[in-house]
Amino acid sequence: MRALHFGAGNIGRGFIGLVLSQAGYEVCFSDVNDSLVELLKERKAYTVRLANAAQDSFHVSNVTAINGKNLEDVAEAVAQADLVTTAVGVNILKHIAEGIAIGLAKRAERGAAPLHIIACENAIGGSTQLKEHVYSHLSPELQEIVGKFAAFPDSAVDRIVPIQHNEDPLEVRVEPFYEWVVDESKMLPGFHRIEGVHYVSELEPYIERKLFTVNTGHGFAAYLGYLQGYGTIQEAMADSEIAKNVRNIMEETGALLIRKYGFDHGGHEQYIEKILGRFSNPYLTDHIERIGRSPIRKISRNDRFVRPALQAFELGLSTRYLTMGIAAALLFDIASDPEAAEIQKSLSEHGLDQTITSYTSIDKEHPLHKAIIIHYEQLKAGVKEV
């Protein structure tokens, strides 16, 4: 079996590529990093090391790579693949869509076997978004043909893979925990189950559980840690007050998830405990600038802070720490981060009220808007907890 995976970075190699290799796939990576592609083609293997006491390692072999800048090579790889996956970042999906579309057209000409294309991105509906980009390159007639043999099931993925600089440029360090959940209701009949993947008939509860717990908590830890001058998530989580606030925000989103989806209360508490342990993993060094980057996306209406805050508010649930998280994100002043710089410019030129509405879509008259302002002013003044 042959899998084509877009994105040969740390997440691609250390998470998706590793799982696929262990499941028996020959993995071909597509990437635009010339040196990385050449190294993978030359070695055809790399090492994944776990961030744990034992420093467990896995030798991933039977891999190769193609240059994603060569559309013909990408299309041919799609045409020959038994599975296509991505880990490139949701904003990059549109850039890989054309090669996938050409490859699907080749499959249509050749009468190739059914194909699943799964976007393993930190976003809601990543595969659905990729499908829209791909179909924009296909005629209506081809869309109808492709729809009969290609499926784009959405997925939820979770594994902490920090930015790292190893002596071996192909080696990658990852946390021991991972979760890869795929919506089987959108898969083709008789699909091949990938070992290590959890298949569910309803994906949304798992997507929101991960987004509202892991991503919300991680982002909150980063923004509070930044305000206290810490450099890593591990340093921030060693601050008892920050750790308490991170737990509190997870309790808020947990109340929403339990009400909305009926998750078991005790089971969700255990899930929170596991995540807090992951954030504090002493064998990882996860920089706050990485976790906090792109704050515009993180405080947008459908992401980790605003989405649960609005839903919790409508249900009459607490939003105290969610609004604090939004306020803290607005104070994330990293000049090298274009989104952070844009927010600071908006605050300077248009003021806090308009900036909140512009980036969160929360109207000035909404109670959450007023709560964000209170938290912002107190956090800016150096008050850790409101």
PDB file of C-alpha atoms in Angstrom, residues 51-156:
ATOM      1  CA  ALA A  51       9.662  12.777  24.702  1.00  0.00           C
ATOM      2  CA  ASN A  52       9.575  10.449  27.699  1.00  0.00           C
ATOM      3  CA  ALA A  53      11.956   9.149  30.349  1.00  0.00           C
ATOM      4  CA  ALA A  54      12.976   6.142  28.271  1.00  0.00           C
ATOM      5  CA  GLN A  55      13.555   8.249  25.120  1.00  0.00           C
ATOM      6  CA  ASP A  56      11.907   5.496  23.077  1.00  0.00           C
ATOM      7  CA  SER A  57      12.623   5.707  19.374  1.00  0.00           C
ATOM      8  CA  PHE A  58      11.133   4.314  16.163  1.00  0.00           C
ATOM      9  CA  HIS A  59      12.940   3.705  12.889  1.00  0.00           C
ATOM     10  CA  VAL A  60      10.631   4.701  10.054  1.00  0.00           C
ATOM     11  CA  SER A  61      11.703   3.078   6.788  1.00  0.00           C
ATOM     12  CA  ASN A  62      10.317   2.533   3.293  1.00  0.00           C
ATOM     13  CA  VAL A  63       9.738   6.251   2.745  1.00  0.00           C
ATOM     14  CA  THR A  64      10.544   8.586  -0.119  1.00  0.00           C
ATOM     15  CA  ALA A  65       9.652  12.091  -1.245  1.00  0.00           C
ATOM     16  CA  ILE A  66       8.714  14.246  -4.221  1.00  0.00           C
ATOM     17  CA  ASN A  67       9.015  17.978  -4.714  1.00  0.00           C
ATOM     18  CA  GLY A  68       5.617  19.601  -4.291  1.00  0.00           C
ATOM     19  CA  LYS A  69       6.598  22.360  -6.709  1.00  0.00           C
ATOM     20  CA  ASN A  70       6.497  19.841  -9.575  1.00  0.00           C
ATOM     21  CA  LEU A  71       2.784  19.556 -10.413  1.00  0.00           C
ATOM     22  CA  GLU A  72       3.248  16.611 -12.738  1.00  0.00           C
ATOM     23  CA  ASP A  73       5.072  14.566 -10.088  1.00  0.00           C
ATOM     24  CA  VAL A  74       2.401  15.426  -7.529  1.00  0.00           C
ATOM     25  CA  ALA A  75      -0.410  14.497  -9.919  1.00  0.00           C
ATOM     26  CA  GLU A  76       1.206  11.169 -10.782  1.00  0.00           C
ATOM     27  CA  ALA A  77       1.735  10.391  -7.097  1.00  0.00           C
ATOM     28  CA  VAL A  78      -1.964  11.085  -6.454  1.00  0.00           C
ATOM     29  CA  ALA A  79      -2.877   8.903  -9.415  1.00  0.00           C
ATOM     30  CA  GLN A  80      -0.906   5.963  -7.970  1.00  0.00           C
ATOM     31  CA  ALA A  81      -1.704   6.385  -4.273  1.00  0.00           C
ATOM     32  CA  ASP A  82      -3.897   4.146  -2.130  1.00  0.00           C
ATOM     33  CA  LEU A  83      -4.357   6.972   0.382  1.00  0.00           C
ATOM     34  CA  VAL A  84      -3.677  10.730   0.442  1.00  0.00           C
ATOM     35  CA  THR A  85      -3.174  12.700   3.671  1.00  0.00           C
ATOM     36  CA  THR A  86      -2.023  16.206   4.553  1.00  0.00           C
ATOM     37  CA  ALA A  87      -0.390  18.064   7.434  1.00  0.00           C
ATOM     38  CA  VAL A  88       0.525  21.394   5.872  1.00  0.00           C
ATOM     39  CA  GLY A  89      -1.611  23.901   7.764  1.00  0.00           C
ATOM     40  CA  VAL A  90      -5.155  24.757   6.761  1.00  0.00           C
ATOM     41  CA  ASN A  91      -4.068  27.952   4.964  1.00  0.00           C
ATOM     42  CA  ILE A  92      -1.819  25.915   2.634  1.00  0.00           C
ATOM     43  CA  LEU A  93      -4.527  23.492   1.490  1.00  0.00           C
ATOM     44  CA  LYS A  94      -5.483  25.742  -1.419  1.00  0.00           C
ATOM     45  CA  HIS A  95      -1.896  25.600  -2.682  1.00  0.00           C
ATOM     46  CA  ILE A  96      -1.783  21.795  -2.931  1.00  0.00           C
ATOM     47  CA  ALA A  97      -5.268  21.468  -4.409  1.00  0.00           C
ATOM     48  CA  GLU A  98      -4.326  21.833  -8.084  1.00  0.00           C
ATOM     49  CA  GLY A  99      -1.881  18.917  -8.044  1.00  0.00           C
ATOM     50  CA  ILE A 100      -4.462  16.740  -6.313  1.00  0.00           C
ATOM     51  CA  ALA A 101      -7.104  17.751  -8.871  1.00  0.00           C
ATOM     52  CA  ILE A 102      -4.864  16.849 -11.812  1.00  0.00           C
ATOM     53  CA  GLY A 103      -4.067  13.535 -10.131  1.00  0.00           C
ATOM     54  CA  LEU A 104      -7.758  12.771  -9.629  1.00  0.00           C
ATOM     55  CA  ALA A 105      -8.386  13.508 -13.309  1.00  0.00           C
ATOM     56  CA  LYS A 106      -5.656  10.967 -14.152  1.00  0.00           C
ATOM     57  CA  ARG A 107      -7.343   8.416 -11.896  1.00  0.00           C
ATOM     58  CA  ALA A 108     -10.633   9.035 -13.663  1.00  0.00           C
ATOM     59  CA  GLU A 109      -8.986   8.383 -17.045  1.00  0.00           C
ATOM     60  CA  ARG A 110      -7.371   5.180 -15.786  1.00  0.00           C
ATOM     61  CA  GLY A 111     -10.361   3.859 -13.875  1.00  0.00           C
ATOM     62  CA  ALA A 112      -8.269   3.715 -10.713  1.00  0.00           C
ATOM     63  CA  ALA A 113      -9.409   2.313  -7.383  1.00  0.00           C
ATOM     64  CA  PRO A 114     -11.376   4.385  -4.840  1.00  0.00           C
ATOM     65  CA  LEU A 115      -9.309   6.917  -2.895  1.00  0.00           C
ATOM     66  CA  HIS A 116      -9.637   8.614   0.486  1.00  0.00           C
ATOM     67  CA  ILE A 117      -8.089  12.069   0.914  1.00  0.00           C
ATOM     68  CA  ILE A 118      -7.806  13.070   4.574  1.00  0.00           C
ATOM     69  CA  ALA A 119      -6.643  16.499   5.723  1.00  0.00           C
ATOM     70  CA  CYS A 120      -5.005  16.096   9.134  1.00  0.00           C
ATOM     71  CA  GLU A 121      -5.099  19.755  10.041  1.00  0.00           C
ATOM     72  CA  ASN A 122      -5.785  21.672  13.233  1.00  0.00           C
ATOM     73  CA  ALA A 123      -9.099  22.966  11.911  1.00  0.00           C
ATOM     74  CA  ILE A 124     -12.768  22.116  11.791  1.00  0.00           C
ATOM     75  CA  GLY A 125     -13.691  20.466   8.495  1.00  0.00           C
ATOM     76  CA  GLY A 126     -10.177  20.390   7.048  1.00  0.00           C
ATOM     77  CA  SER A 127     -10.927  17.683   4.464  1.00  0.00           C
ATOM     78  CA  THR A 128     -14.146  19.432   3.472  1.00  0.00           C
ATOM     79  CA  GLN A 129     -12.182  22.637   2.888  1.00  0.00           C
ATOM     80  CA  LEU A 130      -9.587  20.735   0.856  1.00  0.00           C
ATOM     81  CA  LYS A 131     -12.351  19.182  -1.268  1.00  0.00           C
ATOM     82  CA  GLU A 132     -13.709  22.646  -2.073  1.00  0.00           C
ATOM     83  CA  HIS A 133     -10.255  23.805  -3.164  1.00  0.00           C
ATOM     84  CA  VAL A 134      -9.712  20.672  -5.271  1.00  0.00           C
ATOM     85  CA  TYR A 135     -13.128  20.868  -6.919  1.00  0.00           C
ATOM     86  CA  SER A 136     -12.447  24.474  -7.902  1.00  0.00           C
ATOM     87  CA  HIS A 137      -9.908  23.035 -10.350  1.00  0.00           C
ATOM     88  CA  LEU A 138     -12.323  20.469 -11.820  1.00  0.00           C
ATOM     89  CA  SER A 139     -15.103  20.910 -14.368  1.00  0.00           C
ATOM     90  CA  PRO A 140     -18.647  20.060 -13.245  1.00  0.00           C
ATOM     91  CA  GLU A 141     -18.461  16.872 -15.314  1.00  0.00           C
ATOM     92  CA  LEU A 142     -15.201  15.803 -13.664  1.00  0.00           C
ATOM     93  CA  GLN A 143     -16.547  16.701 -10.229  1.00  0.00           C
ATOM     94  CA  GLU A 144     -19.379  14.245 -10.761  1.00  0.00           C
ATOM     95  CA  ILE A 145     -17.003  11.489 -11.892  1.00  0.00           C
ATOM     96  CA  VAL A 146     -14.495  12.112  -9.113  1.00  0.00           C
ATOM     97  CA  GLY A 147     -17.271  12.148  -6.533  1.00  0.00           C
ATOM     98  CA  LYS A 148     -17.962   8.487  -7.289  1.00  0.00           C
ATOM     99  CA  PHE A 149     -14.462   7.245  -6.406  1.00  0.00           C
ATOM    100  CA  ALA A 150     -12.832   9.877  -4.160  1.00  0.00           C
ATOM    101  CA  ALA A 151     -13.947  10.755  -0.640  1.00  0.00           C
ATOM    102  CA  PHE A 152     -12.753  13.522   1.698  1.00  0.00           C
ATOM    103  CA  PRO A 153     -13.603  12.376   5.260  1.00  0.00           C
ATOM    104  CA  ASP A 154     -12.881  14.975   7.923  1.00  0.00           C
ATOM    105  CA  SER A 155     -10.583  14.128  10.810  1.00  0.00           C
ATOM    106  CA  ALA A 156      -9.378  15.394  14.169  1.00  0.00           C
TER     107      ALA A 156
END
